[in-house]
PDB file of C-alpha atoms in Angstrom:
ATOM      1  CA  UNK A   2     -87.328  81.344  -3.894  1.00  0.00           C
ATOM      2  CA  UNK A   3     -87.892  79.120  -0.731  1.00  0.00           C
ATOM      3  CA  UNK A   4     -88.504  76.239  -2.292  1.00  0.00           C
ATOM      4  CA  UNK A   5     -84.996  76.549  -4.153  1.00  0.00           C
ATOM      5  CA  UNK A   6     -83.447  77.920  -0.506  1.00  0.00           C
ATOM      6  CA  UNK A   7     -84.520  75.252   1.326  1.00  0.00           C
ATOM      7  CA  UNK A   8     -83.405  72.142  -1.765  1.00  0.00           C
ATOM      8  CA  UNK A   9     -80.289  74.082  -1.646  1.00  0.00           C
ATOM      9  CA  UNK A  10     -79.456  73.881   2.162  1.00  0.00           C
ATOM     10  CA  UNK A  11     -80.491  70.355   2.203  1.00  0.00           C
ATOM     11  CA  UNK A  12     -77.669  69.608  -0.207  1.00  0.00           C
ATOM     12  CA  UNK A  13     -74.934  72.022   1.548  1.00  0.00           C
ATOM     13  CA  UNK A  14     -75.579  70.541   4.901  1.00  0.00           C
ATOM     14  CA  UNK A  15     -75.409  66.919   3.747  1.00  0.00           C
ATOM     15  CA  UNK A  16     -72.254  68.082   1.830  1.00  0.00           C
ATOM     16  CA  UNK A  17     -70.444  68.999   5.363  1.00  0.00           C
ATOM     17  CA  UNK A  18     -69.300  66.192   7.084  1.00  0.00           C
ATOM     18  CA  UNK A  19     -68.238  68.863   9.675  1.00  0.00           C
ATOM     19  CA  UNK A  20     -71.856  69.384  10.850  1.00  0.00           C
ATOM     20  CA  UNK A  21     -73.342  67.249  13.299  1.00  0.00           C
ATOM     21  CA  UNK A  22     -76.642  69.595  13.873  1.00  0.00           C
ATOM     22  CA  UNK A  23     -80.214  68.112  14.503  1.00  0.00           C
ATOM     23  CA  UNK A  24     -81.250  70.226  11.402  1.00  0.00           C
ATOM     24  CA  UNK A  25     -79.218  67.946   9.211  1.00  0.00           C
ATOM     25  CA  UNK A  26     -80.137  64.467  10.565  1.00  0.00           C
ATOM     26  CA  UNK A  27     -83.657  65.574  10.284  1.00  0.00           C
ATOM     27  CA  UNK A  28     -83.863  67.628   7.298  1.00  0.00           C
ATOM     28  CA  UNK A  29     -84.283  64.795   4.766  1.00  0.00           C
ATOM     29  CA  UNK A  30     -85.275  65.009   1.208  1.00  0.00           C
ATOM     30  CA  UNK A  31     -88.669  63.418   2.078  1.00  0.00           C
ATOM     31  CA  UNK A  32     -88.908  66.008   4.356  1.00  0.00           C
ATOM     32  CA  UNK A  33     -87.775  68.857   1.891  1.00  0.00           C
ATOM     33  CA  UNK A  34     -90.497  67.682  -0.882  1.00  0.00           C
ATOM     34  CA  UNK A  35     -92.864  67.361   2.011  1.00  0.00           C
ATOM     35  CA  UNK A  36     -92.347  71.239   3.310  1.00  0.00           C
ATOM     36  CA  UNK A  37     -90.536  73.701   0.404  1.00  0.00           C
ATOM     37  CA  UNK A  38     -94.007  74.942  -0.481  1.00  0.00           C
ATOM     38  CA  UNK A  39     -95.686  74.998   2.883  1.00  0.00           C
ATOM     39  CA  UNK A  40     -96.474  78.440   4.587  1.00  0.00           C
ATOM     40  CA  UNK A  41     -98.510  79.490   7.812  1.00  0.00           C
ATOM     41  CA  UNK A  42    -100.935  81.521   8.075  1.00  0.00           C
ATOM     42  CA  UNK A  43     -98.684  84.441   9.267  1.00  0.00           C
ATOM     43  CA  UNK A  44     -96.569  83.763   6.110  1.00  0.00           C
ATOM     44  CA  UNK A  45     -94.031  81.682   7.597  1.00  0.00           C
ATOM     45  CA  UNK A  46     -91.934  79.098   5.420  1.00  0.00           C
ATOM     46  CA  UNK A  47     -89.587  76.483   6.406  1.00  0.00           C
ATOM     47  CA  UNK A  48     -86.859  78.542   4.929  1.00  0.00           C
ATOM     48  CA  UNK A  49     -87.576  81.210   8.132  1.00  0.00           C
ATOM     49  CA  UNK A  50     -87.108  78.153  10.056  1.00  0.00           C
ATOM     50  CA  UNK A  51     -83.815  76.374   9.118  1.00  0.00           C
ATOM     51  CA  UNK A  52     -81.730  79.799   8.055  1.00  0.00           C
ATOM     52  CA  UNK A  53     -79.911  80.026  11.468  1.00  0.00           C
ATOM     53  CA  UNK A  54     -78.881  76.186  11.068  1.00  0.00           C
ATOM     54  CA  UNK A  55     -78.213  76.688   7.110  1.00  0.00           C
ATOM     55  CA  UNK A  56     -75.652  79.770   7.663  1.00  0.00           C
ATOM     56  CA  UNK A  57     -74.317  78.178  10.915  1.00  0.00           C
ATOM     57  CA  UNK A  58     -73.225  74.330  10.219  1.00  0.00           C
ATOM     58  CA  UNK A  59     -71.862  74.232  14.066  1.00  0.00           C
ATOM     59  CA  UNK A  60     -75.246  74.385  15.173  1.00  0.00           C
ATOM     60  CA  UNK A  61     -76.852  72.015  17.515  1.00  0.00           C
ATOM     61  CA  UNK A  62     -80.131  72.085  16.778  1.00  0.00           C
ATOM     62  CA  UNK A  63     -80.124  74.838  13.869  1.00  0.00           C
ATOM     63  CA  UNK A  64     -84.208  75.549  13.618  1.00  0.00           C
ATOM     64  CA  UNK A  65     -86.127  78.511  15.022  1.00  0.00           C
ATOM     65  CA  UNK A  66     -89.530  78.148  14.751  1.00  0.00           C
ATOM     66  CA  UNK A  67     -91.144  81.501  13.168  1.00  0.00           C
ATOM     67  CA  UNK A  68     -94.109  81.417  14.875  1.00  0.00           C
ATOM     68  CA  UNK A  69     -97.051  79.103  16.411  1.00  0.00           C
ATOM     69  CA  UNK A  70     -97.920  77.374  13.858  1.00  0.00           C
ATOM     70  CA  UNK A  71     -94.661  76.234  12.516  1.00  0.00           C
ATOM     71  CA  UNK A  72     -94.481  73.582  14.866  1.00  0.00           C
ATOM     72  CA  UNK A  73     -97.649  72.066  13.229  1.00  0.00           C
ATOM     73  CA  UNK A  74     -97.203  73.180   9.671  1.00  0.00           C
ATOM     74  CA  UNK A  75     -93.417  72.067   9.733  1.00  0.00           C
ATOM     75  CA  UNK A  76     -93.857  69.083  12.248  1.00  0.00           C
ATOM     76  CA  UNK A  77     -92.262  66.677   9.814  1.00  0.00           C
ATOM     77  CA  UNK A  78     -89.168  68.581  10.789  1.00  0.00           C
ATOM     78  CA  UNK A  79     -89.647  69.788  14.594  1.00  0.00           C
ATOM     79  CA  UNK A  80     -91.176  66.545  15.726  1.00  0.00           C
ATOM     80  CA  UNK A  81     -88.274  64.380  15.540  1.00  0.00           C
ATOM     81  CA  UNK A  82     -86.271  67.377  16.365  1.00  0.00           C
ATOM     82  CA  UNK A  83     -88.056  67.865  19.426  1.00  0.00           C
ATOM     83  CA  UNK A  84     -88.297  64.214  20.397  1.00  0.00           C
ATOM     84  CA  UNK A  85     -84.552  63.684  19.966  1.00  0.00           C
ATOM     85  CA  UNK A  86     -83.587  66.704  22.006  1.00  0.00           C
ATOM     86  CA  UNK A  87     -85.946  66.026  24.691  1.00  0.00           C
ATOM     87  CA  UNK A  88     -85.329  62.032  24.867  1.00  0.00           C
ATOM     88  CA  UNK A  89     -88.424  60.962  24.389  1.00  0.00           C
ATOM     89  CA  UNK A  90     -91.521  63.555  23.296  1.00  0.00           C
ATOM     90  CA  UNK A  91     -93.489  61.714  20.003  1.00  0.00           C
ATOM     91  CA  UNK A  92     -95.899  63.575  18.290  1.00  0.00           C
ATOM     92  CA  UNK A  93     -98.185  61.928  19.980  1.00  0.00           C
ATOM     93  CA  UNK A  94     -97.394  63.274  23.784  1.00  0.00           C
ATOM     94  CA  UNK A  95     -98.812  65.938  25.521  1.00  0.00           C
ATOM     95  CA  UNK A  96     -98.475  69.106  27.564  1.00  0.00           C
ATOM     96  CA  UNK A  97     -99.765  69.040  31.164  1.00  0.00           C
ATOM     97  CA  UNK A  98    -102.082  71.912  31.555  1.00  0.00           C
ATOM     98  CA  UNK A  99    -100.621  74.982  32.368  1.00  0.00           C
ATOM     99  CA  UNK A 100    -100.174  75.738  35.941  1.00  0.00           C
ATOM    100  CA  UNK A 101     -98.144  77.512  38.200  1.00  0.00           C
ATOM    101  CA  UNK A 102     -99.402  74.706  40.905  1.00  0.00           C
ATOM    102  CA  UNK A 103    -101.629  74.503  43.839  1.00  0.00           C
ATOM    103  CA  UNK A 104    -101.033  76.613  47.115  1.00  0.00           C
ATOM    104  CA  UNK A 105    -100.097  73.014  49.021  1.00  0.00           C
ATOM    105  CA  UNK A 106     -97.503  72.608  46.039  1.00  0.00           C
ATOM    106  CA  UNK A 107     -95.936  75.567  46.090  1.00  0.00           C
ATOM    107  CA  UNK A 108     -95.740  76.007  49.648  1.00  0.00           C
ATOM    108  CA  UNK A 109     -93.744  72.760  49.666  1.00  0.00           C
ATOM    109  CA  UNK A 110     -90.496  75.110  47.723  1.00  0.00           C
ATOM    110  CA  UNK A 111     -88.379  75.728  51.021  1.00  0.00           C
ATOM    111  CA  UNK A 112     -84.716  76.864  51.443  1.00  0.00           C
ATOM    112  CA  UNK A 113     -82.636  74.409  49.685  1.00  0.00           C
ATOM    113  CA  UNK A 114     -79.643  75.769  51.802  1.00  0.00           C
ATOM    114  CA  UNK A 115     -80.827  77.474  54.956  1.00  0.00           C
ATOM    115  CA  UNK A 116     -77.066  77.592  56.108  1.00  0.00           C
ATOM    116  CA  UNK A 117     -75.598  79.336  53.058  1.00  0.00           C
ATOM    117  CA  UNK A 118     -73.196  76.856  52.637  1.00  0.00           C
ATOM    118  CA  UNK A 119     -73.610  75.777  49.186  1.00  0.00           C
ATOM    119  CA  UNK A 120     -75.813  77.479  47.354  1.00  0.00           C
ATOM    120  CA  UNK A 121     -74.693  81.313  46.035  1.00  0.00           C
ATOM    121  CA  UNK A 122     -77.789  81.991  43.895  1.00  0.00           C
ATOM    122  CA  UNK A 123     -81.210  81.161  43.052  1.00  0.00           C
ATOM    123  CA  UNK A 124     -83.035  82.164  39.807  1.00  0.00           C
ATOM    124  CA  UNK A 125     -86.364  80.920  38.003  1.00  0.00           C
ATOM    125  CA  UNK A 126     -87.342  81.719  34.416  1.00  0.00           C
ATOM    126  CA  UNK A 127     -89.902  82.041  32.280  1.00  0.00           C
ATOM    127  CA  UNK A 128     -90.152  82.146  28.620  1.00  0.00           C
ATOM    128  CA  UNK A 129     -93.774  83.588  27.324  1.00  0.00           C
ATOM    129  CA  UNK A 130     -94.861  84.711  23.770  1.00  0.00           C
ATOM    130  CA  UNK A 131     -97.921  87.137  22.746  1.00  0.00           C
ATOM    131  CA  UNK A 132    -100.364  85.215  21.495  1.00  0.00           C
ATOM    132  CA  UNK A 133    -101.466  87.107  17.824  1.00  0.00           C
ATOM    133  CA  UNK A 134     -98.156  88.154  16.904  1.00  0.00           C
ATOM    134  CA  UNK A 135     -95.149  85.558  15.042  1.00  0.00           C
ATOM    135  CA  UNK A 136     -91.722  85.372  16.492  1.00  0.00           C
ATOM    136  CA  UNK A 137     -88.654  87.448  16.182  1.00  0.00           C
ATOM    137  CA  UNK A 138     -87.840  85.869  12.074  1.00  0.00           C
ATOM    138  CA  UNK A 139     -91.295  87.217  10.999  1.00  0.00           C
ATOM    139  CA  UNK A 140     -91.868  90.382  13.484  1.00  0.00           C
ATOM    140  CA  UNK A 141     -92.084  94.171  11.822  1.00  0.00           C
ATOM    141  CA  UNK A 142     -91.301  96.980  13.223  1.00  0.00           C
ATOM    142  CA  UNK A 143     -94.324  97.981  13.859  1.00  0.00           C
ATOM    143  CA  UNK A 144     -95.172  94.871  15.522  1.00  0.00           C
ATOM    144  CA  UNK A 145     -92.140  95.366  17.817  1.00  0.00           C
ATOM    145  CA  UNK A 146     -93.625  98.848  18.529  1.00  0.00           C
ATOM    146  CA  UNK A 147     -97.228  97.415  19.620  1.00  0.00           C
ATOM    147  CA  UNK A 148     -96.000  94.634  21.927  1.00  0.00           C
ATOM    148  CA  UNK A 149     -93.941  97.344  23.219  1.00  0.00           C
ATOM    149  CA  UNK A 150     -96.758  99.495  23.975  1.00  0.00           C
ATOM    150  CA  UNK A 151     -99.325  96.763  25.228  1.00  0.00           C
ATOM    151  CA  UNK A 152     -96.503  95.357  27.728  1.00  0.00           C
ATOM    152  CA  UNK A 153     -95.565  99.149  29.542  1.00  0.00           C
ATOM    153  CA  UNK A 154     -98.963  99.122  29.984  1.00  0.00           C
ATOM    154  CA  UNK A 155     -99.336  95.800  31.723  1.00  0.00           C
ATOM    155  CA  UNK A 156     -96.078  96.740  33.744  1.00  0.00           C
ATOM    156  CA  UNK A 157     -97.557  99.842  35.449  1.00  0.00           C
ATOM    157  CA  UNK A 158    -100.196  97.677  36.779  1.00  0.00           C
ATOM    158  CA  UNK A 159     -97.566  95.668  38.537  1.00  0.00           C
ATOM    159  CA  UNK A 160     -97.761  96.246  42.258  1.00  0.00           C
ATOM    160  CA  UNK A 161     -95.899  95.474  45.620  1.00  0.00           C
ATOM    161  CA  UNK A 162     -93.033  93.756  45.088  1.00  0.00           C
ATOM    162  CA  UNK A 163     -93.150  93.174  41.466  1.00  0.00           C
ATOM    163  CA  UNK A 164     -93.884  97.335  41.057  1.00  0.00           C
ATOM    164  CA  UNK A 165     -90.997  98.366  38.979  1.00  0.00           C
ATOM    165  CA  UNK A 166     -89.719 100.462  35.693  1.00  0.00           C
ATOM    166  CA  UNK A 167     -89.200  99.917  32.116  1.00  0.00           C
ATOM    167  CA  UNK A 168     -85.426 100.879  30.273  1.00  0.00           C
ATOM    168  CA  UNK A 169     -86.295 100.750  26.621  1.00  0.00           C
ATOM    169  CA  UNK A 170     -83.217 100.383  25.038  1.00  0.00           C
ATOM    170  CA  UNK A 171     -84.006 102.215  21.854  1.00  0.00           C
ATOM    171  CA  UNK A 172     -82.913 106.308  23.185  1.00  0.00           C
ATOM    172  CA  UNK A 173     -81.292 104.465  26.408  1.00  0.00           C
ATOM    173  CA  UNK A 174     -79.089 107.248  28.154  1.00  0.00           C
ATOM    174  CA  UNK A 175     -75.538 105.827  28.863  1.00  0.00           C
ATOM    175  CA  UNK A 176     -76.120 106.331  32.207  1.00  0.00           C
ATOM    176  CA  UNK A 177     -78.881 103.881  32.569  1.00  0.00           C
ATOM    177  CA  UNK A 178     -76.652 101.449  30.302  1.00  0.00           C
ATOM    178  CA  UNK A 179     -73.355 101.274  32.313  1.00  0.00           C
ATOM    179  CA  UNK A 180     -75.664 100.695  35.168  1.00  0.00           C
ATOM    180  CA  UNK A 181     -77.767  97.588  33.297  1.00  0.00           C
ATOM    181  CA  UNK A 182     -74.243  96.117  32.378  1.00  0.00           C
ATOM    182  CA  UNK A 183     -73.312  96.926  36.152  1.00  0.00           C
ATOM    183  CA  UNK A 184     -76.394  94.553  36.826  1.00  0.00           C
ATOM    184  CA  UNK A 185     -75.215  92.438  34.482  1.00  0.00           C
ATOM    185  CA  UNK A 186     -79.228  93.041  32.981  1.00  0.00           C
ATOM    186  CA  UNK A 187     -78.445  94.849  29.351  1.00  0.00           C
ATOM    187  CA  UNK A 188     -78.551  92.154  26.369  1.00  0.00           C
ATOM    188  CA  UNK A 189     -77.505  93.254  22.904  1.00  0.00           C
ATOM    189  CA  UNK A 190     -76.941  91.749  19.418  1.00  0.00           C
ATOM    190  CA  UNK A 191     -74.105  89.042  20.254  1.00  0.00           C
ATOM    191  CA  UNK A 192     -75.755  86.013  18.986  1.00  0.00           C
ATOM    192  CA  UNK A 193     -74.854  84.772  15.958  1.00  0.00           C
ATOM    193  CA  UNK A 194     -77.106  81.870  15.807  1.00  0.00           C
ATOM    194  CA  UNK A 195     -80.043  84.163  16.156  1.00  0.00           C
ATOM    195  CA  UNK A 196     -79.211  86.986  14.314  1.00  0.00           C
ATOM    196  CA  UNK A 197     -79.091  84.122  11.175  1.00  0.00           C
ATOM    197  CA  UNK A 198     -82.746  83.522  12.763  1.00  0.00           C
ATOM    198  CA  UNK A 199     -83.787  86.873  12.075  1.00  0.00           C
ATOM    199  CA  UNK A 200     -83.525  87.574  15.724  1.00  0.00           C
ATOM    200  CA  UNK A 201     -82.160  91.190  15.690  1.00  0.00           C
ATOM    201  CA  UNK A 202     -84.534  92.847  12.658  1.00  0.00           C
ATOM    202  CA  UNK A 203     -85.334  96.180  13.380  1.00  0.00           C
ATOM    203  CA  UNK A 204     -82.998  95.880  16.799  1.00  0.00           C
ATOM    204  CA  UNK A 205     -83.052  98.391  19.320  1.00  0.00           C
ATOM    205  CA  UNK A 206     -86.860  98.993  18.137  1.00  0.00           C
ATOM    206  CA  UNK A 207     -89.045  97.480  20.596  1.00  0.00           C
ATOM    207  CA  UNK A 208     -86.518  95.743  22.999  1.00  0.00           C
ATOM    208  CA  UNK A 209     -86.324  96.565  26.611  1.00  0.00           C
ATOM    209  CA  UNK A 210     -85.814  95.791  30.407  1.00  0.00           C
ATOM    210  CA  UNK A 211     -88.212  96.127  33.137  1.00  0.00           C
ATOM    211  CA  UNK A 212     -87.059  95.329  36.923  1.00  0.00           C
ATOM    212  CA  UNK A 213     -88.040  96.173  40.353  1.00  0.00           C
ATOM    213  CA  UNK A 214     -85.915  98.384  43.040  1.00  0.00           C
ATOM    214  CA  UNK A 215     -84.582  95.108  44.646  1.00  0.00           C
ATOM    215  CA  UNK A 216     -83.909  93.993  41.307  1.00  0.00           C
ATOM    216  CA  UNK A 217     -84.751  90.542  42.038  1.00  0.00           C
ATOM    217  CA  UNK A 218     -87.665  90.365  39.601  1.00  0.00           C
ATOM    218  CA  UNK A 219     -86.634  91.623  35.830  1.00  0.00           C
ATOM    219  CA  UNK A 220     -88.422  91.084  32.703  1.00  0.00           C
ATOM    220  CA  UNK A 221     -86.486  91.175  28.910  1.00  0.00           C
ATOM    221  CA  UNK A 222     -88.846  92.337  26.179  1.00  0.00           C
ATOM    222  CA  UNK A 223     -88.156  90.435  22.945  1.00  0.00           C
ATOM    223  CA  UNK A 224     -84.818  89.276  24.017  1.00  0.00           C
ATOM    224  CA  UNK A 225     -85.087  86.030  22.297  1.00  0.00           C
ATOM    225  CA  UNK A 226     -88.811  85.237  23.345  1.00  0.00           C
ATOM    226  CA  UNK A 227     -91.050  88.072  23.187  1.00  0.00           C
ATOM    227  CA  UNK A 228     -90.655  87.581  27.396  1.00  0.00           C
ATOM    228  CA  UNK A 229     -88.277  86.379  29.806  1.00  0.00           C
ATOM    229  CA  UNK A 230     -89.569  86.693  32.864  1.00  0.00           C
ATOM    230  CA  UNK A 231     -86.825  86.199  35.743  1.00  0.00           C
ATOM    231  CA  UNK A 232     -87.237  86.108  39.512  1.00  0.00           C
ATOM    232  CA  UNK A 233     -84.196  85.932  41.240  1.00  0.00           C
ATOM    233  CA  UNK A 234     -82.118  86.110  44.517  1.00  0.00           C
ATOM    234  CA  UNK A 235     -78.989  85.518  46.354  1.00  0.00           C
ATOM    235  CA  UNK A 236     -79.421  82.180  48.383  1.00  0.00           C
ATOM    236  CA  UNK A 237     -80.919  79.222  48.313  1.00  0.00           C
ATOM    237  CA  UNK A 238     -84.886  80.012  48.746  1.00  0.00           C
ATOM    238  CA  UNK A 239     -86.203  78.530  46.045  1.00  0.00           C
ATOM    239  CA  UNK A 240     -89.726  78.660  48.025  1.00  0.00           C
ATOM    240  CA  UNK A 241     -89.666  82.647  48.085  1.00  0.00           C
ATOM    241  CA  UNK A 242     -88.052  83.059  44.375  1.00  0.00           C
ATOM    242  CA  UNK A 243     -91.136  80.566  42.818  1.00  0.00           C
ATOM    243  CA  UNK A 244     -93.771  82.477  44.752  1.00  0.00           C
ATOM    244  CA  UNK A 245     -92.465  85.846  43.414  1.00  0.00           C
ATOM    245  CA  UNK A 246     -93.044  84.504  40.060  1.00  0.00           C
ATOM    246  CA  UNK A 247     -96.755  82.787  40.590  1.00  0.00           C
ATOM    247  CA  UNK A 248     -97.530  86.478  41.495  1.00  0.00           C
ATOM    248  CA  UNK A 249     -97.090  87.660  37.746  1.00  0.00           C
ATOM    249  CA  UNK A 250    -100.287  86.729  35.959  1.00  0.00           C
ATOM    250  CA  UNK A 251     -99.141  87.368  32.379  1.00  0.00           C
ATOM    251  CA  UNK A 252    -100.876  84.735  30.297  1.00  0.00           C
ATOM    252  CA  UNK A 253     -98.901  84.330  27.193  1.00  0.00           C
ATOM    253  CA  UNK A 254     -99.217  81.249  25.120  1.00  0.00           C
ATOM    254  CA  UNK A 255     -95.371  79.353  23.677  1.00  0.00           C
ATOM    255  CA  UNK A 256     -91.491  80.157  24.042  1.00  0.00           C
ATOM    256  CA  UNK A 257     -90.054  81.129  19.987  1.00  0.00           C
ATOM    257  CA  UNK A 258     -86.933  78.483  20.283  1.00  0.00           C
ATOM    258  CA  UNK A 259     -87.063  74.560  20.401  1.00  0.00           C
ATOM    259  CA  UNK A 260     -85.333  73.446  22.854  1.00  0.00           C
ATOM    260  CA  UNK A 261     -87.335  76.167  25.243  1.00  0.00           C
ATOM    261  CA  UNK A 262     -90.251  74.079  23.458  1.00  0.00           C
ATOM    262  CA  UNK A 263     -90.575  71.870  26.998  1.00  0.00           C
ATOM    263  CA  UNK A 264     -88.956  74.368  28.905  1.00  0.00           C
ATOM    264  CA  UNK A 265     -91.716  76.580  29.676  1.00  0.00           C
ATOM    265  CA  UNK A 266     -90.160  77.135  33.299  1.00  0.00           C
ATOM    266  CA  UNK A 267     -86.272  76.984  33.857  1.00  0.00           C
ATOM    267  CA  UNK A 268     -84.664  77.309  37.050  1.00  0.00           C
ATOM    268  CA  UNK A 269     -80.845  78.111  37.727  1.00  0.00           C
ATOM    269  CA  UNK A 270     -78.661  77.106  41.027  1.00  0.00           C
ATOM    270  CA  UNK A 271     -75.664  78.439  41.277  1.00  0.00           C
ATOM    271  CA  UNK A 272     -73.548  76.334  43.435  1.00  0.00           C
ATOM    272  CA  UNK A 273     -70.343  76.637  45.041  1.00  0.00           C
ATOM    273  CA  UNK A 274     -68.112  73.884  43.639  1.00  0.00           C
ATOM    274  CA  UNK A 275     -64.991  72.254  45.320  1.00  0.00           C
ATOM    275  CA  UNK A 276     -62.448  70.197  42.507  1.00  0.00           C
ATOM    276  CA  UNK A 277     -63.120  66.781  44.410  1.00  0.00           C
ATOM    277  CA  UNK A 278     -66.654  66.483  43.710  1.00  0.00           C
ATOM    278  CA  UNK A 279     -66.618  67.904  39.850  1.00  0.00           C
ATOM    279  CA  UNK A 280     -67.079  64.535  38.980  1.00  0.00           C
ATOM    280  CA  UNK A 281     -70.019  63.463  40.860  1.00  0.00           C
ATOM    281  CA  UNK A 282     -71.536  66.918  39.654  1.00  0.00           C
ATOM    282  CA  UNK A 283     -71.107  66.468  36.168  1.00  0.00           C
ATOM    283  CA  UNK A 284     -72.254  63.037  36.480  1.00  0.00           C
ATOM    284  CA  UNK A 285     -75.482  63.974  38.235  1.00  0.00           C
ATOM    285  CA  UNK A 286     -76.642  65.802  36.063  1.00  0.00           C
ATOM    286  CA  UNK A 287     -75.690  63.839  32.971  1.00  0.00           C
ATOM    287  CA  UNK A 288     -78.047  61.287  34.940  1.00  0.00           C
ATOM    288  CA  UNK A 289     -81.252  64.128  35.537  1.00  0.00           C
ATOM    289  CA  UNK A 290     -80.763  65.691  31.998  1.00  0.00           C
ATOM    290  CA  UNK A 291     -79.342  68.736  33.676  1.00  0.00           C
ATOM    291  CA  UNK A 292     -77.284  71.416  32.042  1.00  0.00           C
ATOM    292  CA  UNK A 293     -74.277  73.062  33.408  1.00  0.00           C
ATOM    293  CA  UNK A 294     -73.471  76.382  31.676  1.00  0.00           C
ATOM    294  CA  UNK A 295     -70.329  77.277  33.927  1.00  0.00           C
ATOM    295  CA  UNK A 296     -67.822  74.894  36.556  1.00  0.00           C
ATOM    296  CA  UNK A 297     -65.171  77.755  38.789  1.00  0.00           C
ATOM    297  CA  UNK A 298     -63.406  75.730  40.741  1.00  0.00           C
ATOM    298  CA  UNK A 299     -62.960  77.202  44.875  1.00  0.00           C
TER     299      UNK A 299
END
């Protein structure tokens, strides 16, 4: 049946001159003789992979991998996938090792805007995975349930700071959810891309938020990656936000989506903008690879 899934999609994407995704240019018949049979060794086909891109054609990418070995089982597909999106990552490039940096290096993160003139917010994230257990297209519910269970348990040995309490959001009061949205911290089933992806099986079961009084530390538990791990803050601090974070010593091992693939670490500035220098914004960061989600002109 995924063999026939996957021969089919090929021909219904390249049938859509509408769809401009990454899944399509990549997803070649070479490629589909080369992978249609393939499986991990959590089960995983490419059919797990390109459903989100095969039911949505206005995808930009259009793959999810379904867990950590798709990326090497099904690198016929994610490598130039990866490569293109990133401008320039062959198969043949490689992570740094994994470090939150030396004390010398992070102590060089200072207050981008000491004066509060420019900068309204600061926020750093972190996408980690479980290592042992697929992503959200293969995950059970009793999978959900265990990760659950093994991440409360690494929460309550949180301390200082970072000491804090978990909402699960399966049984969540509606107290405690008008006051999430309040926060703007509750996530739900919205996305259409990865409910296609198998995101949302088994959804509330196994999702949750964790955050500390100051709620400028806050955790999502199999959001979209089985962690998000967010410090935050009003300001421009960037020093005090990153060392927040280097204080959590959760070792988890890859982010679920590609184009989080490189993005281990993402950090967010949100600027106050005036209309005359729009322009120069937008063409800075067209020039650093930068992304900008959101332009309210003051």
């Amino acid at each position: 049946m995924s063999a026939a899934y996957v021969q089919k999609a090929y021909k219904d994407l390249q049938a859509d001159a509408s769809c401009k995704s990454m899944l399509k240019k990549f997803l070649t018949k070479e490629v589909v003789d080369q992978l249609k049979d393939k499986k991990t060794s959590l089960g995983a086909t490419v059919k797990d992979c390109i459903q989100s891109g095969t039911e949505n054609h206005d995808s930009n990418v259009g793959v999810y991998a379904a867990d950590t070995e798709s990326y090497t089982t099904f690198a016929a597909l994610f490598d130039p996938i990866i490569d293109s999106y990133h401008k320039g990552f062959p198969p043949t490039a490689k992570h740094p090792t994994p470090t939150f940096g030396t004390e010398e290096q992070i102590n060089a993160f200072v207050n981008l805007d000491p004066e509060g003139k420019f900068i309204v917010s600061t926020r750093i994230r972190v996408g980690r995975s479980l290592q042992g257990f697929p992503f959200n297209t293969l995950l059970e519910k009793d999978q959900y349930a265990e990760m659950e269970k093994r991440l409360k348990e690494a929460f309550n040995s949180f301390e200082g700071e970072l000491k804090g309490t978990y909402y699960p959001l399966e049984g969540m009061d509606d107290a405690t959810r008008k006051q999430l949205i309040e926060d703007h911290f509750l996530f739900q089933e919205c996305d259409r891309f990865l409910k296609s992806a198998g995101g949302y099986h088994h959804f509330p079961t196994g999702r949750g938020i964790f955050h500390n009084p100051a709620k400028d530390f806050l955790i999502w538990v199999n959001e979209e990656d089985h962690l998000r791990i967010i410090s935050m803050q009003m300001g421009g601090d960037l020093g005090q936000v990153y060392k927040r974070l280097v204080h959590v010593r959760l070792h988890f091992l890859f982010t679920s989506i590609t184009w989080n693939y490189l993005l281990i670490l993402r950090r967010f500035i949100n600027l106050k903008t005036v209309a005359t220098y729009i322009q120069k914004l937008r063409s800075f960061m067209v020039l650093y690879y930068l992304f900008c989600y959101k332009i309210h002109q003051i």
